Amino acid sequence: MKKQAKKSYHHGDLHSSLVTAAIALIRSKGPNSFSMRELAKQAEVSHTAPYRHFKNKNALFNEIAQGGFQQLSERMYQAAENNPTEPKQQMLEAGTAYVELATKNPEITQLMFGGYIEDCGKELTKAGDDAFKGLLAVIENGQAAGIYQSTDSMTLALATWSMVHGFAMLISAGQLKNEIKTKKQITDMTKILETILLNGMLK
Amino acid sequence: MKKQAKKSYHHGDLHSSLVTAAIALIRSKGPNSFSMRELAKQAEVSHTAPYRHFKNKNALFNEIAQGGFQQLSERMYQAAENNPTEPKQQMLEAGTAYVELATKNPEITQLMFGGYIEDCGKELTKAGDDAFKGLLAVIENGQAAGIYQSTDSMTLALATWSMVHGFAMLISAGQLKNEIKTKKQITDMTKILETILLNGMLK
DNA sequence: ACCTGAACACCGTTCAAGT
DNA sequence: ACCTGAACACCGTTCAAGT
């Protein structure tokens, strides 16, 4: 009788239920039409209950965006681990993972980069920095192997980040719906863009 | 006595006053905190007056975003006109103009690409397509001169667009505030990123 | 410790009525 | 033709009160 499934005055794990429900709501209605009151309704609590768990809407958005950056970080480090002796492959996989994550979760991506978060807490800043550091590590592995022209890893990482970020954003904003329609077209084009970029960066 | 500066019941040119005021408001408070009621207050009319000129908030956002895309188009075509015999230079200038416009008007850029517009009217879609066509023309000029490796202009244009778009978005979202601080750093980095990309595209 | 209901100051949008 | 005021159905957030 530790955890009861039946309804009771106390929810039990409202915090994480709210996060899950919030992501679903943002996904279905967009971050703009999302409301705390509808979230509460969805979670079957009074519209003030969420404020026991999040200081305000911005704090909730911070936490969701932070989760997004953590996932991104993991994928960057995985890209390195999965291809320990092939730095070129590390970079390709990191870029592919970035686009994949962004196109799978366009709403979270918009939350992360679309200016919806007013006060960007230092935990969120750290999560964002970590993700970038993950990509930086991938580039530095390539430099250690002597495959790149430039010795400035920041610049190379920024070029890679910009390219995949831009492509991912254009897709999730629907800007390319005439040009790119299927998932296969997305992964194919990602590979081509990465190849062009690598071609410009390799020795 | 054609145009009176004095206050009167009829405003005269409320439509364009509203657009100007809306851009200023979005700039100072972000697209999320923008409200139609505050806009009306700013324009010194009743809070329902704007609805004589815009069907709703979304229609206003559409018009502002459309203006942004039109500016972008112009800059793309200018990049071609300004360097009639140098297709490489056309591409560099187009990219620089893109980043410049986005960093000068981060809020309009967010409106254009951040998912704030629910119903994207066909005029807005056309304005966006026009801007892309402008960049495509620049790439095609380069192909006609035989400078690029690939024969697929769409792919090359998309690579260019993604790179500069991603960089511009990262900056306007404040994602690079540790790495890039001054305007000069932005223009310098833009040039470097463009050079890397060109290096990957040129024959 | 956790949740609720009433309350306040906001929104977007509509519509009959005024100039 | 253009603008206003009242009205409606929403928001985010606070706070005293309930379990």
CSV table of C-alpha atoms (C1' of nucleotides) in Angstrom, one decimal:
chain,number,residue,atom,x,y,z
A,1,MET,CA,0.0,0.0,0.0
A,2,LYS,CA,2.9,2.3,-0.5
A,3,LYS,CA,1.7,3.9,-3.7
A,4,GLN,CA,-2.1,4.0,-4.3
A,5,ALA,CA,-3.4,4.4,-7.8
A,6,LYS,CA,-6.7,5.7,-6.4
A,7,LYS,CA,-7.4,9.3,-6.4
A,8,SER,CA,-6.7,11.1,-3.1
A,9,TYR,CA,-6.3,14.6,-1.9
A,10,HIS,CA,-2.5,14.2,-2.2
A,11,HIS,CA,-1.3,13.4,-5.7
A,12,GLY,CA,1.9,11.7,-4.8
A,13,ASP,CA,4.1,12.6,-7.7
A,14,LEU,CA,2.5,15.7,-9.1
A,15,HIS,CA,5.8,17.4,-10.0
A,16,SER,CA,6.8,14.8,-12.6
A,17,SER,CA,3.2,14.3,-13.7
A,18,LEU,CA,3.1,18.0,-14.5
A,19,VAL,CA,6.3,18.0,-16.5
A,20,THR,CA,5.1,15.0,-18.6
A,21,ALA,CA,1.6,16.6,-19.1
A,22,ALA,CA,3.2,20.0,-19.9
A,23,ILE,CA,5.4,18.5,-22.7
A,24,ALA,CA,2.4,16.7,-24.2
A,25,LEU,CA,0.4,20.0,-24.0
A,26,ILE,CA,3.1,22.0,-25.6
A,27,ARG,CA,3.5,19.4,-28.3
A,28,SER,CA,-0.2,19.4,-29.2
A,29,LYS,CA,-0.9,23.2,-29.0
A,30,GLY,CA,2.4,24.9,-29.3
A,31,PRO,CA,4.3,26.7,-26.6
A,32,ASN,CA,2.3,29.9,-27.1
A,33,SER,CA,-1.2,28.5,-26.4
A,34,PHE,CA,0.1,26.5,-23.5
A,35,SER,CA,-1.5,27.6,-20.2
A,36,MET,CA,-0.9,26.7,-16.6
A,37,ARG,CA,-4.6,26.4,-16.0
A,38,GLU,CA,-5.1,23.9,-18.8
A,39,LEU,CA,-2.1,22.0,-17.5
A,40,ALA,CA,-3.7,21.8,-14.1
A,41,LYS,CA,-7.0,20.6,-15.6
A,42,GLN,CA,-5.1,18.0,-17.6
A,43,ALA,CA,-3.4,16.8,-14.4
A,44,GLU,CA,-6.8,16.8,-12.5
A,45,VAL,CA,-5.7,19.2,-9.8
A,46,SER,CA,-6.9,22.7,-9.0
A,47,HIS,CA,-5.4,25.5,-11.2
A,48,THR,CA,-3.2,26.7,-8.3
A,49,ALA,CA,-1.7,23.3,-7.4
A,50,PRO,CA,1.2,23.6,-10.0
A,51,TYR,CA,2.4,26.6,-8.1
A,52,ARG,CA,3.4,24.3,-5.2
A,53,HIS,CA,5.9,22.7,-7.6
A,54,PHE,CA,7.0,25.5,-9.9
A,55,LYS,CA,7.5,29.1,-8.9
A,56,ASN,CA,5.8,30.1,-12.1
A,57,LYS,CA,5.4,29.2,-15.8
A,58,ASN,CA,8.9,30.3,-16.6
A,59,ALA,CA,10.3,27.9,-14.0
A,60,LEU,CA,8.4,25.1,-15.6
A,61,PHE,CA,9.7,26.1,-19.1
A,62,ASN,CA,13.2,26.2,-17.7
A,63,GLU,CA,13.0,22.7,-16.4
A,64,ILE,CA,11.6,21.3,-19.7
A,65,ALA,CA,14.2,23.1,-21.7
A,66,GLN,CA,16.9,21.9,-19.3
A,67,GLY,CA,15.8,18.3,-20.0
A,68,GLY,CA,16.1,19.0,-23.7
A,69,PHE,CA,19.7,20.2,-23.3
A,70,GLN,CA,20.6,17.2,-21.2
A,71,GLN,CA,19.4,14.8,-23.9
A,72,LEU,CA,21.4,16.8,-26.4
A,73,SER,CA,24.5,16.5,-24.2
A,74,GLU,CA,24.1,12.8,-23.9
A,75,ARG,CA,23.9,12.3,-27.6
A,76,MET,CA,27.0,14.4,-28.2
A,77,TYR,CA,29.0,12.3,-25.8
A,78,GLN,CA,27.5,9.1,-27.2
A,79,ALA,CA,28.6,10.2,-30.7
A,80,ALA,CA,32.2,10.3,-29.4
A,81,GLU,CA,31.9,7.0,-27.5
A,82,ASN,CA,30.3,5.1,-30.3
A,83,ASN,CA,33.2,5.9,-32.7
A,84,PRO,CA,36.3,6.0,-30.6
A,85,THR,CA,38.8,5.7,-33.4
A,86,GLU,CA,36.9,7.7,-36.1
A,87,PRO,CA,36.7,11.4,-35.3
A,88,LYS,CA,35.1,12.1,-38.7
A,89,GLN,CA,32.3,9.7,-37.9
A,90,GLN,CA,31.9,11.3,-34.5
A,91,MET,CA,31.2,14.6,-36.1
A,92,LEU,CA,28.7,13.1,-38.6
A,93,GLU,CA,26.9,11.2,-35.8
A,94,ALA,CA,26.7,14.2,-33.5
A,95,GLY,CA,25.2,16.3,-36.3
A,96,THR,CA,22.7,13.6,-37.2
A,97,ALA,CA,21.7,13.2,-33.6
A,98,TYR,CA,21.1,17.0,-33.2
A,99,VAL,CA,18.8,17.1,-36.2
A,100,GLU,CA,17.0,13.9,-35.2
A,101,LEU,CA,16.3,15.2,-31.7
A,102,ALA,CA,15.1,18.5,-32.9
A,103,THR,CA,12.8,17.1,-35.5
A,104,LYS,CA,11.4,14.5,-33.1
A,105,ASN,CA,10.7,17.2,-30.5
A,106,PRO,CA,10.0,20.4,-32.4
A,107,GLU,CA,8.1,22.0,-29.5
A,108,ILE,CA,10.8,21.4,-26.9
A,109,THR,CA,13.3,22.7,-29.4
A,110,GLN,CA,11.3,25.8,-29.8
A,111,LEU,CA,11.1,26.2,-26.1
A,112,MET,CA,14.9,25.8,-25.9
A,113,PHE,CA,15.7,28.3,-28.7
A,114,GLY,CA,12.6,30.3,-29.5
A,115,GLY,CA,12.9,33.0,-26.8
A,116,TYR,CA,10.0,31.6,-24.7
A,117,ILE,CA,12.1,31.6,-21.6
A,118,GLU,CA,12.4,35.0,-19.9
A,119,ASP,CA,14.7,34.3,-17.0
A,120,CYS,CA,17.2,31.8,-18.0
A,121,GLY,CA,18.3,30.2,-14.7
A,122,LYS,CA,21.9,29.2,-14.3
A,123,GLU,CA,21.1,25.5,-14.3
A,124,LEU,CA,19.6,25.9,-17.8
A,125,THR,CA,22.6,27.9,-18.9
A,126,LYS,CA,24.9,25.1,-17.6
A,127,ALA,CA,22.9,22.5,-19.5
A,128,GLY,CA,23.2,24.4,-22.7
A,129,ASP,CA,26.9,24.9,-22.2
A,130,ASP,CA,27.4,21.2,-21.5
A,131,ALA,CA,25.8,20.3,-24.8
A,132,PHE,CA,28.0,22.6,-26.6
A,133,LYS,CA,31.0,21.2,-24.8
A,134,GLY,CA,30.0,17.8,-25.9
A,135,LEU,CA,30.2,18.9,-29.5
A,136,LEU,CA,33.5,20.7,-28.8
A,137,ALA,CA,35.0,17.5,-27.5
A,138,VAL,CA,34.0,15.7,-30.7
A,139,ILE,CA,35.8,18.4,-32.7
A,140,GLU,CA,38.9,18.3,-30.5
A,141,ASN,CA,39.1,14.5,-31.0
A,142,GLY,CA,39.4,15.3,-34.7
A,143,GLN,CA,42.0,17.9,-34.1
A,144,ALA,CA,44.0,15.5,-32.0
A,145,ALA,CA,43.9,13.1,-34.9
A,146,GLY,CA,45.0,16.0,-37.2
A,147,ILE,CA,42.1,15.8,-39.6
A,148,TYR,CA,41.0,19.5,-39.6
A,149,GLN,CA,42.5,22.5,-41.3
A,150,SER,CA,41.9,25.0,-38.5
A,151,THR,CA,43.4,24.8,-35.1
A,152,ASP,CA,40.6,26.8,-33.5
A,153,SER,CA,38.2,24.2,-32.2
A,154,MET,CA,35.6,26.7,-31.1
A,155,THR,CA,35.2,28.0,-34.6
A,156,LEU,CA,34.9,24.5,-36.1
A,157,ALA,CA,32.4,23.5,-33.4
A,158,LEU,CA,30.4,26.7,-34.0
A,159,ALA,CA,30.3,26.1,-37.7
A,160,THR,CA,29.0,22.5,-37.1
A,161,TRP,CA,26.5,23.7,-34.5
A,162,SER,CA,25.2,26.5,-36.7
A,163,MET,CA,24.8,24.3,-39.7
A,164,VAL,CA,22.8,21.5,-38.0
A,165,HIS,CA,20.9,24.0,-35.8
A,166,GLY,CA,19.9,26.1,-38.8
A,167,PHE,CA,18.7,23.1,-40.7
A,168,ALA,CA,16.8,21.7,-37.7
A,169,MET,CA,15.2,25.1,-37.0
A,170,LEU,CA,14.1,25.7,-40.6
A,171,ILE,CA,12.4,22.3,-40.6
A,172,SER,CA,10.7,22.7,-37.2
A,173,ALA,CA,9.5,26.1,-38.2
A,174,GLY,CA,7.9,24.6,-41.4
A,175,GLN,CA,10.0,26.9,-43.6
A,176,LEU,CA,11.1,24.0,-45.8
A,177,LYS,CA,7.8,22.2,-46.3
A,178,ASN,CA,7.9,22.7,-50.0
A,179,GLU,CA,11.5,21.5,-50.3
A,180,ILE,CA,11.6,18.7,-47.7
A,181,LYS,CA,8.6,16.4,-46.9
A,182,THR,CA,9.6,13.0,-45.7
A,183,LYS,CA,11.8,11.8,-42.8
A,184,LYS,CA,14.1,10.1,-45.3
A,185,GLN,CA,14.6,13.4,-47.1
A,186,ILE,CA,15.6,15.0,-43.7
A,187,THR,CA,18.2,12.4,-42.9
A,188,ASP,CA,19.5,12.3,-46.4
A,189,MET,CA,19.9,16.1,-46.6
A,190,THR,CA,21.5,16.1,-43.1
A,191,LYS,CA,24.2,13.8,-44.4
A,192,ILE,CA,24.7,15.9,-47.5
A,193,LEU,CA,25.0,19.1,-45.5
A,194,GLU,CA,27.4,17.5,-43.0
A,195,THR,CA,29.5,16.2,-45.9
A,196,ILE,CA,29.7,19.7,-47.5
A,197,LEU,CA,30.7,21.1,-44.1
A,198,LEU,CA,33.3,18.4,-43.4
A,199,ASN,CA,34.7,18.9,-46.9
A,200,GLY,CA,35.3,22.6,-45.9
A,201,MET,CA,36.9,21.7,-42.6
A,202,LEU,CA,39.1,18.7,-43.4
A,203,LYS,CA,42.8,18.9,-44.3
B,1,MET,CA,-5.1,71.2,-44.0
B,2,LYS,CA,-4.9,67.8,-45.5
B,3,LYS,CA,-3.2,66.1,-42.7
B,4,GLN,CA,-3.8,67.4,-39.2
B,5,ALA,CA,-1.4,66.7,-36.4
B,6,LYS,CA,-4.0,67.4,-33.8
B,7,LYS,CA,-5.8,64.6,-32.1
B,8,SER,CA,-9.2,63.8,-33.6
B,9,TYR,CA,-11.8,61.0,-33.5
B,10,HIS,CA,-10.4,59.5,-36.6
B,11,HIS,CA,-6.7,58.7,-36.5
B,12,GLY,CA,-5.9,59.0,-40.2
B,13,ASP,CA,-3.3,56.3,-40.6
B,14,LEU,CA,-3.8,54.0,-37.7
B,15,HIS,CA,-2.9,50.9,-39.7
B,16,SER,CA,0.7,51.8,-40.2
B,17,SER,CA,1.0,53.5,-36.8
B,18,LEU,CA,0.0,50.2,-35.3
B,19,VAL,CA,2.6,48.2,-37.2
B,20,THR,CA,5.3,50.6,-36.2
B,21,ALA,CA,4.2,50.6,-32.6
B,22,ALA,CA,3.9,46.9,-32.6
B,23,ILE,CA,7.4,46.3,-33.8
B,24,ALA,CA,8.7,48.7,-31.1
B,25,LEU,CA,6.7,46.9,-28.4
B,26,ILE,CA,7.8,43.4,-29.5
B,27,ARG,CA,11.4,44.7,-29.6
B,28,SER,CA,11.2,46.0,-26.0
B,29,LYS,CA,9.2,43.2,-24.4
B,30,GLY,CA,9.6,40.2,-26.6
B,31,PRO,CA,6.9,38.7,-28.8
B,32,ASN,CA,5.5,36.7,-25.9
B,33,SER,CA,4.6,39.6,-23.6
B,34,PHE,CA,3.3,41.6,-26.5
B,35,SER,CA,-0.4,42.4,-26.1
B,36,MET,CA,-3.0,43.9,-28.4
B,37,ARG,CA,-4.4,46.0,-25.5
B,38,GLU,CA,-1.0,47.5,-24.7
B,39,LEU,CA,-0.5,48.2,-28.4
B,40,ALA,CA,-3.8,50.1,-28.5
B,41,LYS,CA,-2.8,52.1,-25.4
B,42,GLN,CA,0.6,52.9,-27.0
B,43,ALA,CA,-1.2,54.2,-30.1
B,44,GLU,CA,-3.7,56.1,-27.9
B,45,VAL,CA,-6.8,54.4,-29.2
B,46,SER,CA,-9.3,52.2,-27.5
B,47,HIS,CA,-8.3,48.6,-27.1
B,48,THR,CA,-10.8,47.5,-29.8
B,49,ALA,CA,-9.7,49.9,-32.5
B,50,PRO,CA,-6.8,47.7,-33.8
B,51,TYR,CA,-9.4,45.1,-34.8
B,52,ARG,CA,-10.7,47.5,-37.5
B,53,HIS,CA,-7.3,47.1,-39.1
B,54,PHE,CA,-6.2,43.6,-38.3
B,55,LYS,CA,-8.5,40.6,-38.1
B,56,ASN,CA,-6.6,39.5,-35.0
B,57,LYS,CA,-3.2,39.3,-33.4
B,58,ASN,CA,-2.1,36.6,-35.7
B,59,ALA,CA,-2.9,38.8,-38.7
B,60,LEU,CA,-0.8,41.6,-37.3
B,61,PHE,CA,2.1,39.1,-36.7
B,62,ASN,CA,1.7,37.9,-40.2
B,63,GLU,CA,2.1,41.4,-41.6
B,64,ILE,CA,5.2,42.1,-39.5
B,65,ALA,CA,6.9,38.8,-40.4
B,66,GLN,CA,6.1,39.4,-44.1
B,67,GLY,CA,7.9,42.7,-43.9
B,68,GLY,CA,10.9,40.9,-42.5
B,69,PHE,CA,10.9,38.4,-45.3
B,70,GLN,CA,10.6,41.2,-47.9
B,71,GLN,CA,13.6,42.9,-46.4
B,72,LEU,CA,15.5,39.7,-46.6
B,73,SER,CA,14.5,39.2,-50.2
B,74,GLU,CA,15.8,42.6,-51.2
B,75,ARG,CA,19.1,42.0,-49.5
B,76,MET,CA,19.5,38.7,-51.4
B,77,TYR,CA,18.9,40.3,-54.7
B,78,GLN,CA,21.1,43.2,-53.8
B,79,ALA,CA,23.9,40.8,-53.0
B,80,ALA,CA,23.6,39.6,-56.6
B,81,GLU,CA,23.4,43.1,-58.2
B,82,ASN,CA,26.2,44.5,-56.2
B,83,ASN,CA,28.7,41.9,-57.4
B,84,PRO,CA,27.6,41.1,-61.0
B,85,THR,CA,30.8,39.4,-62.1
B,86,GLU,CA,31.8,37.7,-58.7
B,87,PRO,CA,29.4,34.9,-57.7
B,88,LYS,CA,31.6,34.0,-54.8
B,89,GLN,CA,31.3,37.5,-53.5
B,90,GLN,CA,27.5,37.3,-54.0
B,91,MET,CA,27.2,34.4,-51.7
B,92,LEU,CA,29.4,35.9,-49.0
B,93,GLU,CA,27.4,39.1,-49.1
B,94,ALA,CA,24.1,37.3,-49.0
B,95,GLY,CA,25.2,35.4,-45.9
B,96,THR,CA,26.5,38.5,-44.2
B,97,ALA,CA,23.3,40.4,-45.0
B,98,TYR,CA,21.2,37.6,-43.5
B,99,VAL,CA,23.1,37.6,-40.2
B,100,GLU,CA,23.2,41.3,-40.1
B,101,LEU,CA,19.4,41.6,-40.6
B,102,ALA,CA,18.7,39.0,-38.0
B,103,THR,CA,21.0,40.4,-35.3
B,104,LYS,CA,19.7,43.9,-35.9
B,105,ASN,CA,16.1,42.8,-35.6
B,106,PRO,CA,16.2,39.8,-33.3
B,107,GLU,CA,12.5,40.1,-32.3
B,108,ILE,CA,11.2,40.3,-35.9
B,109,THR,CA,13.5,37.3,-36.6
B,110,GLN,CA,11.9,35.4,-33.7
B,111,LEU,CA,8.5,36.3,-35.0
B,112,MET,CA,9.5,35.0,-38.5
B,113,PHE,CA,11.0,31.7,-37.3
B,114,GLY,CA,10.0,31.1,-33.7
B,115,GLY,CA,6.6,29.5,-34.2
B,116,TYR,CA,4.6,32.5,-33.0
B,117,ILE,CA,2.5,32.6,-36.1
B,118,GLU,CA,-0.4,30.1,-36.0
B,119,ASP,CA,-2.0,30.6,-39.4
B,120,CYS,CA,0.7,31.3,-41.9
B,121,GLY,CA,-1.2,33.2,-44.6
B,122,LYS,CA,-0.3,32.5,-48.2
B,123,GLU,CA,1.2,36.0,-48.6
B,124,LEU,CA,3.6,35.3,-45.8
B,125,THR,CA,4.5,31.9,-47.4
B,126,LYS,CA,5.2,33.7,-50.6
B,127,ALA,CA,7.4,36.3,-49.0
B,128,GLY,CA,9.4,33.5,-47.4
B,129,ASP,CA,9.7,31.6,-50.6
B,130,ASP,CA,10.8,34.8,-52.4
B,131,ALA,CA,13.7,35.3,-49.9
B,132,PHE,CA,14.8,31.7,-50.5
B,133,LYS,CA,14.6,32.2,-54.2
B,134,GLY,CA,16.8,35.2,-53.9
B,135,LEU,CA,19.5,33.1,-52.3
B,136,LEU,CA,18.9,30.3,-54.8
B,137,ALA,CA,19.6,32.8,-57.6
B,138,VAL,CA,22.9,33.7,-56.0
B,139,ILE,CA,23.9,30.1,-55.9
B,140,GLU,CA,22.8,29.5,-59.5
B,141,ASN,CA,24.9,32.4,-60.6
B,142,GLY,CA,27.9,30.6,-59.1
B,143,GLN,CA,26.9,27.4,-60.9
B,144,ALA,CA,26.6,29.2,-64.2
B,145,ALA,CA,30.2,30.4,-63.6
B,146,GLY,CA,31.1,26.8,-62.8
B,147,ILE,CA,32.5,27.5,-59.4
B,148,TYR,CA,30.7,24.9,-57.3
B,149,GLN,CA,31.2,21.1,-57.0
B,150,SER,CA,27.5,20.1,-56.8
B,151,THR,CA,25.0,20.7,-59.6
B,152,ASP,CA,22.1,20.7,-57.2
B,153,SER,CA,21.5,24.3,-56.5
B,154,MET,CA,18.8,23.6,-54.0
B,155,THR,CA,21.2,21.6,-51.8
B,156,LEU,CA,23.9,24.3,-51.9
B,157,ALA,CA,21.4,27.1,-51.2
B,158,LEU,CA,20.0,25.0,-48.3
B,159,ALA,CA,23.5,24.5,-46.9
B,160,THR,CA,24.1,28.2,-47.0
B,161,TRP,CA,20.8,29.2,-45.6
B,162,SER,CA,21.1,26.6,-42.7
B,163,MET,CA,24.6,27.8,-41.8
B,164,VAL,CA,23.8,31.5,-41.6
B,165,HIS,CA,20.3,30.9,-40.2
B,166,GLY,CA,21.7,28.7,-37.4
B,167,PHE,CA,24.4,31.2,-36.5
B,168,ALA,CA,21.9,34.1,-36.5
B,169,MET,CA,19.4,32.1,-34.4
B,170,LEU,CA,22.0,31.0,-31.8
B,171,ILE,CA,23.0,34.7,-31.4
B,172,SER,CA,19.5,36.1,-31.2
B,173,ALA,CA,18.6,33.4,-28.7
B,174,GLY,CA,21.6,34.4,-26.5
B,175,GLN,CA,23.0,30.9,-26.8
B,176,LEU,CA,26.5,32.2,-27.6
B,177,LYS,CA,26.8,35.0,-25.1
B,178,ASN,CA,29.9,33.4,-23.5
B,179,GLU,CA,31.5,32.8,-26.9
B,180,ILE,CA,30.6,35.9,-28.8
B,181,LYS,CA,30.1,39.3,-27.3
B,182,THR,CA,30.8,42.2,-29.7
B,183,LYS,CA,29.4,43.1,-33.1
B,184,LYS,CA,32.8,42.8,-34.6
B,185,GLN,CA,33.1,39.2,-33.3
B,186,ILE,CA,29.8,38.5,-35.0
B,187,THR,CA,30.8,39.9,-38.4
B,188,ASP,CA,34.3,38.2,-38.2
B,189,MET,CA,32.8,34.9,-37.2
B,190,THR,CA,30.2,35.2,-40.0
B,191,LYS,CA,33.0,35.6,-42.5
B,192,ILE,CA,34.9,32.6,-41.2
B,193,LEU,CA,31.8,30.4,-41.2
B,194,GLU,CA,31.1,31.4,-44.8
B,195,THR,CA,34.6,30.7,-45.8
B,196,ILE,CA,34.5,27.2,-44.3
B,197,LEU,CA,31.3,26.6,-46.1
B,198,LEU,CA,32.4,28.0,-49.4
B,199,ASN,CA,35.6,25.9,-49.1
B,200,GLY,CA,33.4,22.8,-48.9
B,201,MET,CA,31.3,23.8,-51.9
B,202,LEU,CA,33.8,25.2,-54.4
B,203,LYS,CA,35.4,23.1,-57.1
C,1,DA,C1',3.5,19.2,3.5
C,2,DC,C1',0.1,19.6,0.1
C,3,DC,C1',-4.1,21.2,-2.1
C,4,DT,C1',-8.3,24.5,-2.9
C,5,DG,C1',-11.3,28.7,-3.8
C,6,DA,C1',-11.8,33.3,-4.0
C,7,DA,C1',-9.7,37.3,-5.7
C,8,DC,C1',-7.1,40.6,-8.6
C,9,DA,C1',-5.2,42.4,-12.6
C,10,DC,C1',-4.6,41.2,-16.8
C,11,DC,C1',-5.6,39.1,-21.9
C,12,DG,C1',-8.1,38.4,-27.0
C,13,DT,C1',-12.2,39.1,-29.3
C,14,DT,C1',-17.1,40.4,-30.4
C,15,DC,C1',-20.8,43.5,-31.0
C,16,DA,C1',-24.2,46.9,-30.5
C,17,DA,C1',-23.9,51.7,-30.2
C,18,DG,C1',-21.9,56.2,-31.0
C,19,DT,C1',-19.3,60.2,-34.3
D,1,DA,C1',-15.9,54.4,-42.7
D,2,DC,C1',-14.1,54.5,-38.3
D,3,DC,C1',-13.9,54.3,-33.2
D,4,DT,C1',-15.7,53.2,-28.4
D,5,DG,C1',-17.6,50.7,-24.1
D,6,DA,C1',-19.6,46.9,-22.1
D,7,DA,C1',-19.3,42.1,-22.1
D,8,DC,C1',-17.5,37.3,-22.2
D,9,DA,C1',-14.4,33.7,-21.6
D,10,DC,C1',-10.1,33.2,-20.8
D,11,DC,C1',-5.0,33.9,-18.4
D,12,DG,C1',-1.0,34.1,-14.5
D,13,DT,C1',-0.4,34.6,-9.8
D,14,DT,C1',-1.2,35.3,-4.7
D,15,DC,C1',-3.0,34.1,-0.4
D,16,DA,C1',-5.8,32.8,3.4
D,17,DA,C1',-8.1,28.7,4.5
D,18,DG,C1',-8.9,23.8,4.4
D,19,DT,C1',-7.2,18.3,4.8
